[in-house]
Amino acid sequence: MSLEDYAKKRFLIVDELDTFRFSTKNTLMSLGLKLVDTASSAQGVVAGFQNVNYDVILCNYELGKGKNGQELLEELRYKRLLKFTGLFFIISAEVERGKVMGTIENEPDGYLVKPVKPSDLRDRLVKALKMKDAMFDIDNAIDEGDYHTAIAYCDQKIAQKDRYAIRCFKTKAWLLQKLGDWAEARSVYESVLKSNDFTWAQYGLAKIYIKQKRYDEAENLLNDIIAKDPDQVEAMDLLAEILRRKRDTEGAQAMLEQALRLSPNSLHRQQDYAEICRTNKQSDKAGEAFRKMIKLGEQSVYARPQHYYEFSEFLAEQASESDDPALEASTQEAFELLEKCGKRFASKAEIKEQTKLVSASVYARTGQAEEARRIIDETLGKDETSMPEYAPETFQVAAQALETLGDTERAEKLLEHAADLAASNKDLVSNIYDQLNQGIGNEARQQAAKINKLGIKLYNDGNIEEAAKELKRALPLTPRHISLNLNLVQVLLKLHRRTGDSDLLKEIHAYLHKVRHIPDHHKEYPRYEYLKNMLAEREQVGSPN
């Protein structure tokens, strides 16, 4: 098969150099292609996609001013302009390891190093186009948002033992995760790993284990991936996340440093590194990472106002912790960052309110509490009755400002309200709960775990009242710990069965309400549903079962 068989495909060449665009277009046309366009900038490509759906893009890494090829690929995917049925190749003379690794992380369909021979270009294109032809029904269903049909097509090819069956397994597992069917996705990964040692299946399974809080199993898989391939930076990112969740912040920092040595041009990785260095009180490294994060976000569709907020608060924190007059410039830089943020994200809803609330945090951190309170009252109102109805993210920002002022009670109320507003967005709810729990230290967690074990033992021994006392003693240490709250609910339900005390039902309702945002994939979710139903039955009957 030659490229003449794809003469009706639309090709786009993107390069700032006229000579490369001209020579590559001539090469493609000499290979039998007819529909070949060119563009000199990322902006031209994005505009072009409004009118034409290109099948294949050959894009140089360097594109002069504006976005580079990697950032263009990010934007096309983020805006869903590049279809799954399409192909995107990076063509570059770039050999610097960090840039190459950063580009490969974005998973283009190919990476070609200049100068490219016409025969090599032909062979790579033919191979990729043949694969896309074979996967067309699946990719087209994905483009249409019909994931169930795409999975059915994957199953057909798998049953037929198609040459692209492995790709179908990978696509199916990814689609199942998009649909939130973690159990079935896990089953696909496990079935693949029974007969094949594929890194992508190990990585996918590790991500599911993390969702299920099975950290040790995920850690083992990721360590195995890195042992086989020391360049697996995404596995390092996941492993750092696990270490952070297990409170091993030094280990998390070391793992991110290993990943950054290989691929430093990831905005998200620099953000994670800045945060972990900040946690570990390594301000110089944190500041450097924050600056790189802002720089990388200048042209990235993944830049967020939160990046500016975090850096601004860090700068204010640094200024507040030192008597060095030179650090007064940090406070000024924090306000300048917020001004830049307001301009950069001017079209974003509630950006003015959010930047004002972050400025309140900056004022509070630098000893200007009165000004901070004035801004908060002006933005939120002085009490709940006068509070505007903002988006959950704005309440998160407000809660951070209140925390900085020491008003933890009002901050918690705002975060609870934010979680209610975001109830349908599981990732956002999880992020809100991370913020609610961020002040809980290791010592408190360990003490709560110890008391929890004692409470369980007392319950199993039949000492129900003593079990309830112990669990209530543990709860203030980790107020939103799901298992601890459910253990207490279970104990109080049994106590209610014995006593019929209606006040116990009110207590039970409060504890269940506290963990009401538990995701349905959480291992404790079935128990939560069971206990909630049991409470409803007791409330309906109004007496012990």
XYZ file of C-alpha atoms in Angstrom:
545
model
C 0.000 0.000 0.000
C 1.305 3.479 -0.929
C 0.302 6.994 0.034
C -1.633 7.273 -3.238
C -4.331 5.208 -1.518
C -4.798 8.164 0.855
C -5.005 10.859 -1.806
C -8.342 12.106 -0.413
C -6.934 12.655 3.084
C -6.324 16.255 4.109
C -2.763 16.988 5.248
C -1.439 20.055 7.081
C 2.228 21.036 7.401
C 3.070 23.448 10.236
C 6.458 25.169 10.374
C 7.680 28.720 10.766
C 10.182 28.233 7.908
C 8.884 28.736 4.369
C 11.563 26.443 2.978
C 10.497 23.473 5.131
C 6.804 23.947 4.387
C 7.514 24.150 0.657
C 9.880 21.175 0.497
C 7.674 18.934 2.665
C 4.566 19.816 0.637
C 6.416 18.907 -2.564
C 7.534 15.632 -0.982
C 3.982 14.682 0.003
C 2.578 15.560 -3.400
C 5.315 13.560 -5.108
C 4.209 10.582 -2.994
C 0.699 10.799 -4.432
C -1.086 13.136 -2.013
C -3.207 15.991 -3.361
C -4.834 17.849 -0.447
C -1.898 19.457 1.359
C -2.173 22.789 3.209
C 0.426 24.702 5.213
C 0.505 27.005 8.228
C 3.301 28.999 9.820
C 1.978 29.280 13.385
C -0.108 27.491 15.993
C -2.661 30.304 15.825
C -3.136 29.640 12.125
C -3.724 25.948 12.781
C -6.366 26.506 15.458
C -8.141 28.999 13.177
C -7.880 26.593 10.245
C -9.528 23.782 12.183
C -12.695 25.870 12.443
C -13.278 25.226 8.722
C -11.356 22.041 7.904
C -10.947 18.740 9.742
C -7.416 17.673 8.889
C -6.623 13.965 8.828
C -2.850 14.287 9.281
C -0.764 17.092 10.764
C 3.018 17.269 10.378
C 4.160 19.889 12.871
C 7.572 21.258 13.735
C 8.407 21.564 17.443
C 9.637 25.163 17.165
C 7.045 27.555 15.742
C 8.582 30.918 16.598
C 6.496 33.243 18.756
C 3.505 31.747 20.490
C 2.872 28.076 21.091
C 5.344 25.369 20.132
C 4.312 22.069 18.540
C 3.815 20.346 21.880
C 1.559 23.135 23.145
C -0.381 23.123 19.870
C -1.048 19.397 20.240
C -2.281 20.021 23.804
C -4.668 22.744 22.637
C -6.076 20.765 19.700
C -6.823 17.835 21.989
C -8.136 19.995 24.811
C -10.567 21.762 22.461
C -11.366 18.467 20.689
C -10.406 19.934 17.341
C -8.086 17.030 16.554
C -10.252 13.970 16.083
C -9.333 10.491 17.268
C -9.490 9.463 13.626
C -6.721 12.002 12.878
C -2.940 11.816 13.205
C -0.453 14.309 14.647
C 3.289 13.974 13.991
C 5.999 16.135 15.535
C 8.895 16.797 13.165
C 11.889 18.428 14.784
C 15.624 18.904 14.776
C 15.344 19.159 18.572
C 17.514 16.575 20.312
C 17.599 18.030 23.846
C 16.415 15.161 26.031
C 14.064 17.220 28.219
C 12.201 18.715 25.256
C 11.953 15.400 23.435
C 10.667 13.642 26.558
C 8.146 16.403 27.176
C 6.804 16.069 23.647
C 6.610 12.271 23.792
C 4.655 12.528 27.063
C 1.880 14.204 25.074
C 1.708 11.069 22.931
C 1.846 12.344 19.359
C 1.284 9.639 16.769
C 4.924 9.903 15.786
C 8.132 11.855 16.393
C 10.354 12.387 13.351
C 13.848 13.866 13.543
C 14.989 16.283 10.834
C 16.175 15.842 8.177
C 13.452 13.355 7.207
C 13.997 11.167 4.158
C 10.994 10.922 1.812
C 11.072 7.118 2.051
C 11.052 7.220 5.860
C 8.214 9.723 5.880
C 6.222 7.557 3.462
C 6.763 4.394 5.518
C 5.805 6.038 8.813
C 2.699 7.617 7.326
C 1.527 4.449 5.584
C 1.936 2.412 8.777
C 0.043 4.956 10.883
C -2.736 5.426 8.313
C -3.260 1.664 7.989
C -3.713 1.470 11.748
C -6.166 4.374 11.696
C -8.146 2.673 8.921
C -8.397 -0.501 10.981
C -9.463 1.442 14.088
C -11.800 3.849 12.275
C -15.108 2.543 13.655
C -13.762 2.692 17.211
C -12.166 6.132 16.847
C -15.201 7.558 15.061
C -17.500 6.357 17.864
C -15.183 8.045 20.380
C -15.309 11.287 18.372
C -19.116 11.102 18.520
C -19.022 10.538 22.283
C -20.570 7.080 21.945
C -18.213 5.210 24.257
C -20.414 2.146 24.648
C -20.437 1.587 20.878
C -16.669 2.125 20.761
C -16.263 -0.566 23.444
C -18.496 -2.932 21.440
C -16.253 -2.425 18.376
C -13.201 -3.103 20.542
C -14.787 -6.357 21.730
C -15.433 -7.404 18.130
C -11.796 -6.967 17.158
C -10.595 -8.688 20.309
C -12.883 -11.668 19.614
C -11.596 -11.823 16.029
C -7.996 -11.773 17.295
C -7.398 -8.790 15.048
C -3.790 -7.650 14.547
C -4.695 -4.519 16.538
C -6.344 -6.458 19.380
C -3.815 -5.202 21.945
C -4.582 -1.612 20.994
C -8.278 -2.468 21.386
C -7.683 -3.799 24.910
C -5.896 -0.565 25.794
C -8.630 1.605 24.255
C -11.385 -0.401 25.934
C -9.832 -0.033 29.384
C -9.388 3.710 28.835
C -13.024 4.073 27.750
C -14.266 2.118 30.760
C -12.433 4.538 33.012
C -13.984 7.468 31.142
C -17.369 5.887 31.938
C -16.392 5.429 35.590
C -16.517 1.631 35.406
C -13.362 1.070 37.425
C -14.096 -2.571 38.229
C -14.452 -3.572 34.578
C -11.404 -1.515 33.551
C -9.406 -3.247 36.246
C -10.613 -6.614 34.905
C -9.336 -5.705 31.414
C -5.911 -4.692 32.716
C -5.620 -7.824 34.843
C -6.606 -10.109 31.959
C -3.963 -8.497 29.725
C -1.269 -8.819 32.401
C -1.950 -12.550 32.816
C -0.357 -13.228 29.448
C 1.570 -10.053 28.583
C 3.949 -7.837 30.530
C 2.707 -4.551 29.086
C 3.763 -1.360 30.843
C 0.570 0.480 29.840
C -1.557 -2.200 31.518
C 0.498 -2.025 34.716
C 0.237 1.768 34.679
C -3.515 1.684 34.109
C -4.018 -0.844 36.888
C -1.885 1.262 39.239
C -4.126 4.291 38.568
C -7.188 2.236 39.483
C -5.518 0.961 42.661
C -4.845 4.579 43.644
C -8.514 5.424 43.087
C -9.366 2.513 45.390
C -6.723 3.631 47.939
C -4.818 0.365 47.463
C -1.546 2.233 47.633
C 0.836 -0.618 48.396
C -0.323 -2.609 45.355
C -0.074 0.465 43.130
C 3.391 1.236 44.481
C 4.624 -2.272 43.669
C 3.377 -2.003 40.083
C 4.950 1.416 39.545
C 8.299 0.369 41.009
C 8.273 -2.587 38.614
C 7.595 -0.269 35.657
C 10.463 2.057 36.596
C 12.823 -0.876 37.182
C 12.124 -2.103 33.642
C 12.271 1.358 32.067
C 13.985 4.153 34.033
C 12.532 6.747 31.614
C 8.909 6.164 32.655
C 8.324 9.637 34.060
C 4.541 9.257 34.280
C 5.025 6.253 36.555
C 7.311 8.425 38.683
C 4.587 11.083 38.912
C 2.070 8.489 40.117
C 4.548 7.037 42.573
C 5.203 10.527 43.963
C 1.457 10.964 44.410
C 1.250 7.719 46.382
C 4.179 8.709 48.588
C 2.537 12.065 49.236
C -0.729 10.382 50.230
C 1.222 8.089 52.541
C 2.762 11.218 54.129
C 6.253 10.411 52.825
C 6.816 13.925 51.492
C 10.602 13.548 51.292
C 10.223 10.411 49.176
C 7.672 12.183 46.971
C 10.065 15.074 46.427
C 12.939 12.749 45.512
C 10.725 10.904 43.010
C 9.590 14.140 41.341
C 13.197 15.325 41.140
C 14.043 12.102 39.317
C 11.197 12.728 36.859
C 12.135 16.388 36.373
C 15.716 15.499 35.487
C 14.299 13.511 32.574
C 11.409 15.767 31.563
C 11.322 19.255 33.109
C 8.809 20.871 30.718
C 5.635 19.549 32.288
C 3.523 22.269 33.868
C 1.731 19.811 36.164
C 4.993 18.217 37.304
C 6.512 21.596 38.170
C 3.347 22.466 40.108
C 3.480 19.211 42.077
C 7.171 19.756 42.768
C 6.609 23.330 43.949
C 3.887 22.171 46.351
C 5.916 19.304 47.807
C 9.006 21.524 48.254
C 6.791 24.058 50.003
C 5.511 21.320 52.310
C 9.092 20.234 53.006
C 10.115 23.829 53.841
C 12.550 24.019 50.912
C 11.614 27.510 49.837
C 14.384 28.064 47.271
C 13.429 24.960 45.309
C 9.734 25.727 45.678
C 10.181 29.282 44.377
C 12.187 28.096 41.374
C 9.548 25.480 40.532
C 6.718 28.006 40.866
C 8.498 30.340 38.441
C 8.983 27.525 35.915
C 5.313 26.585 36.329
C 4.177 30.129 35.468
C 6.595 30.259 32.510
C 5.379 26.927 31.128
C 1.805 28.091 31.481
C 2.259 31.185 29.324
C 1.144 29.329 26.183
C -0.485 26.252 27.712
C -4.223 25.515 27.688
C -3.608 23.784 31.022
C -2.625 27.015 32.775
C -5.039 27.823 35.593
C -5.634 30.825 37.868
C -4.850 28.489 40.789
C -1.209 28.392 39.630
C -0.985 32.150 40.162
C -2.881 31.923 43.455
C -0.524 29.300 44.882
C 2.582 31.214 43.871
C 1.194 34.503 45.241
C 0.436 32.942 48.624
C 3.852 31.297 48.689
C 5.546 34.665 48.090
C 3.479 36.270 50.855
C 4.308 33.394 53.172
C 8.027 33.881 52.496
C 7.792 37.592 53.224
C 5.908 36.973 56.481
C 8.441 34.445 57.783
C 11.486 36.683 57.492
C 12.595 40.105 58.703
C 14.758 40.527 55.599
C 13.683 43.830 53.952
C 14.601 42.331 50.587
C 11.660 39.983 50.913
C 9.239 42.920 50.873
C 9.647 42.668 47.113
C 8.036 39.241 47.348
C 4.815 40.813 48.596
C 4.822 43.248 45.697
C 5.470 40.399 43.285
C 2.509 38.507 44.771
C 0.144 41.408 43.994
C 1.653 41.777 40.511
C 1.026 38.091 39.852
C -2.621 38.489 40.814
C -2.923 41.445 38.447
C -1.415 39.362 35.624
C -3.756 36.522 36.500
C -6.785 38.805 36.231
C -5.704 39.919 32.755
C -4.685 36.452 31.535
C -7.998 34.879 32.591
C -10.202 37.949 32.136
C -12.935 35.910 30.439
C -13.142 33.382 33.258
C -16.201 33.615 35.497
C -15.619 35.117 38.945
C -11.939 35.832 38.275
C -12.243 39.301 39.857
C -13.766 37.871 43.014
C -11.171 35.114 43.242
C -8.153 37.388 42.776
C -9.569 39.761 45.406
C -9.950 36.867 47.850
C -6.378 35.724 47.209
C -5.203 39.291 47.768
C -6.944 39.035 51.148
C -4.766 35.989 51.902
C -1.681 37.972 50.923
C -2.694 40.835 53.215
C -3.444 38.423 56.054
C -0.093 36.654 55.703
C 1.778 39.949 55.762
C 0.127 41.226 58.939
C -2.637 43.364 57.429
C -5.560 41.424 58.891
C -7.970 44.377 58.928
C -7.592 44.932 55.189
C -7.957 41.188 54.587
C -11.248 41.093 56.523
C -12.537 44.150 54.671
C -11.946 42.441 51.311
C -13.542 39.190 52.459
C -16.625 40.943 53.847
C -16.921 43.001 50.668
C -16.746 39.866 48.503
C -18.669 37.340 50.616
C -20.905 39.537 52.729
C -20.656 39.652 56.510
C -22.842 36.610 57.132
C -24.405 33.649 55.325
C -27.673 35.472 54.642
C -25.953 38.073 52.458
C -23.483 35.721 50.750
C -23.599 35.596 46.929
C -23.919 32.174 45.275
C -20.498 31.626 43.746
C -19.012 28.603 42.009
C -17.431 25.930 44.277
C -13.923 26.991 43.244
C -14.542 30.547 44.454
C -15.646 29.261 47.850
C -12.434 27.213 47.967
C -10.398 30.360 47.438
C -12.465 32.176 50.067
C -11.948 29.334 52.550
C -8.184 29.584 52.078
C -8.314 33.301 52.860
C -10.374 32.648 55.995
C -7.962 29.907 57.085
C -5.117 32.373 56.764
C -7.012 34.728 59.083
C -7.590 31.890 61.544
C -11.354 31.683 60.961
C -11.367 27.913 60.500
C -15.010 27.440 61.454
C -16.323 29.697 58.689
C -13.779 28.236 56.256
C -15.062 24.709 56.918
C -18.666 25.807 56.406
C -17.745 27.312 53.046
C -15.944 24.151 51.968
C -18.876 21.980 53.003
C -21.135 24.256 50.963
C -18.704 24.053 48.022
C -18.755 20.251 48.186
C -22.565 20.278 48.079
C -22.509 22.527 45.010
C -19.940 20.269 43.329
C -21.633 16.999 44.266
C -21.782 15.763 40.661
C -18.069 16.460 40.081
C -16.256 13.710 41.986
C -12.758 15.017 41.293
C -13.644 18.500 42.515
C -15.304 17.100 45.658
C -12.175 15.071 46.352
C -10.063 18.204 45.945
C -12.334 20.100 48.354
C -12.010 17.348 50.944
C -8.237 17.393 50.566
C -8.438 21.087 51.458
C -10.688 20.320 54.440
C -8.216 17.750 55.727
C -4.971 19.557 54.944
C -4.376 20.636 58.551
C -4.404 17.100 59.943
C -0.911 15.924 60.844
C 0.591 12.438 60.942
C 0.522 12.297 64.726
C -3.227 12.974 64.828
C -3.869 10.375 62.136
C -1.836 7.732 63.945
C -3.527 8.441 67.257
C -6.974 8.263 65.617
C -6.079 4.937 63.982
C -4.976 3.526 67.328
C -8.203 4.576 69.081
C -10.256 3.308 66.134
C -8.720 -0.171 66.516
C -9.558 -0.136 70.222
C -13.141 0.887 69.418
C -13.502 -1.973 66.928
C -12.176 -4.444 69.496
C -14.612 -3.208 72.148
C -17.462 -3.506 69.652
C -16.496 -7.058 68.725
C -16.292 -7.931 72.424
C -19.839 -6.636 72.955
C -18.848 -3.490 74.876
C -21.003 -1.245 72.703
C -21.171 1.842 74.929
C -17.405 1.822 75.534
C -16.810 1.352 71.810
C -18.952 4.430 71.087
C -17.015 6.489 73.667
C -13.646 5.553 72.156
C -14.714 6.225 68.565
C -16.128 9.614 69.586
C -12.777 10.360 71.189
C -10.986 9.563 67.921
C -13.284 11.513 65.622
C -12.098 15.078 66.416
C -8.588 14.007 65.374
C -9.728 13.071 61.833
C -13.295 14.433 61.570
C -14.017 13.294 58.002
C -12.313 9.930 57.998
C -14.829 7.761 56.149
C -14.187 4.429 57.876
C -14.074 6.024 61.330
C -17.412 7.799 60.824
C -19.020 4.630 59.481
C -17.646 2.579 62.368
C -19.248 5.018 64.799
C -22.536 4.914 62.874
C -22.529 1.115 63.022
C -21.880 1.132 66.766
C -24.595 3.721 67.443
C -27.120 1.811 65.353
C -26.508 -1.241 67.490
C -26.780 0.884 70.633
C -30.073 2.298 69.339
C -31.364 -1.225 68.785
C -30.757 -1.873 72.469
C -32.014 1.400 73.913
C -34.401 2.984 71.419
C -32.912 6.386 72.282
C -34.134 8.717 69.502
C -31.241 11.155 70.144
C -28.897 8.491 68.811
C -30.608 8.677 65.416
C -29.853 12.404 65.258
C -26.189 11.666 65.995
C -26.087 8.943 63.354
C -27.602 11.271 60.782
C -24.916 13.890 61.522
C -22.051 11.395 61.090
C -23.462 10.055 57.818
C -23.993 13.611 56.603
C -20.334 14.341 57.274
C -19.231 11.694 54.728
C -22.130 12.176 52.304
C -19.800 12.866 49.363
C -18.159 9.429 49.442
C -17.555 8.380 45.778
C -19.351 5.268 44.560
C -16.050 3.584 43.642
C -14.768 3.876 47.232
C -14.441 0.530 49.015
C -16.629 1.819 51.873
C -19.440 3.004 49.596
C -21.551 -0.214 49.901
C -21.339 0.005 53.700
C -22.300 3.681 53.598
C -25.379 2.885 51.503
C -26.317 -0.023 53.790
C -26.022 2.081 56.969
C -27.892 4.995 55.377
C -30.765 2.653 54.472
C -30.734 1.166 57.951
C -30.979 4.656 59.462
C -33.908 5.490 57.171
C -35.726 2.345 58.344
C -35.128 3.203 61.999
C -36.331 6.786 61.508
C -39.442 5.564 59.734
C -40.298 3.013 62.423
C -39.254 5.317 65.234
C -38.344 2.429 67.518
C -35.721 -0.322 67.795
C -35.838 -3.213 65.320
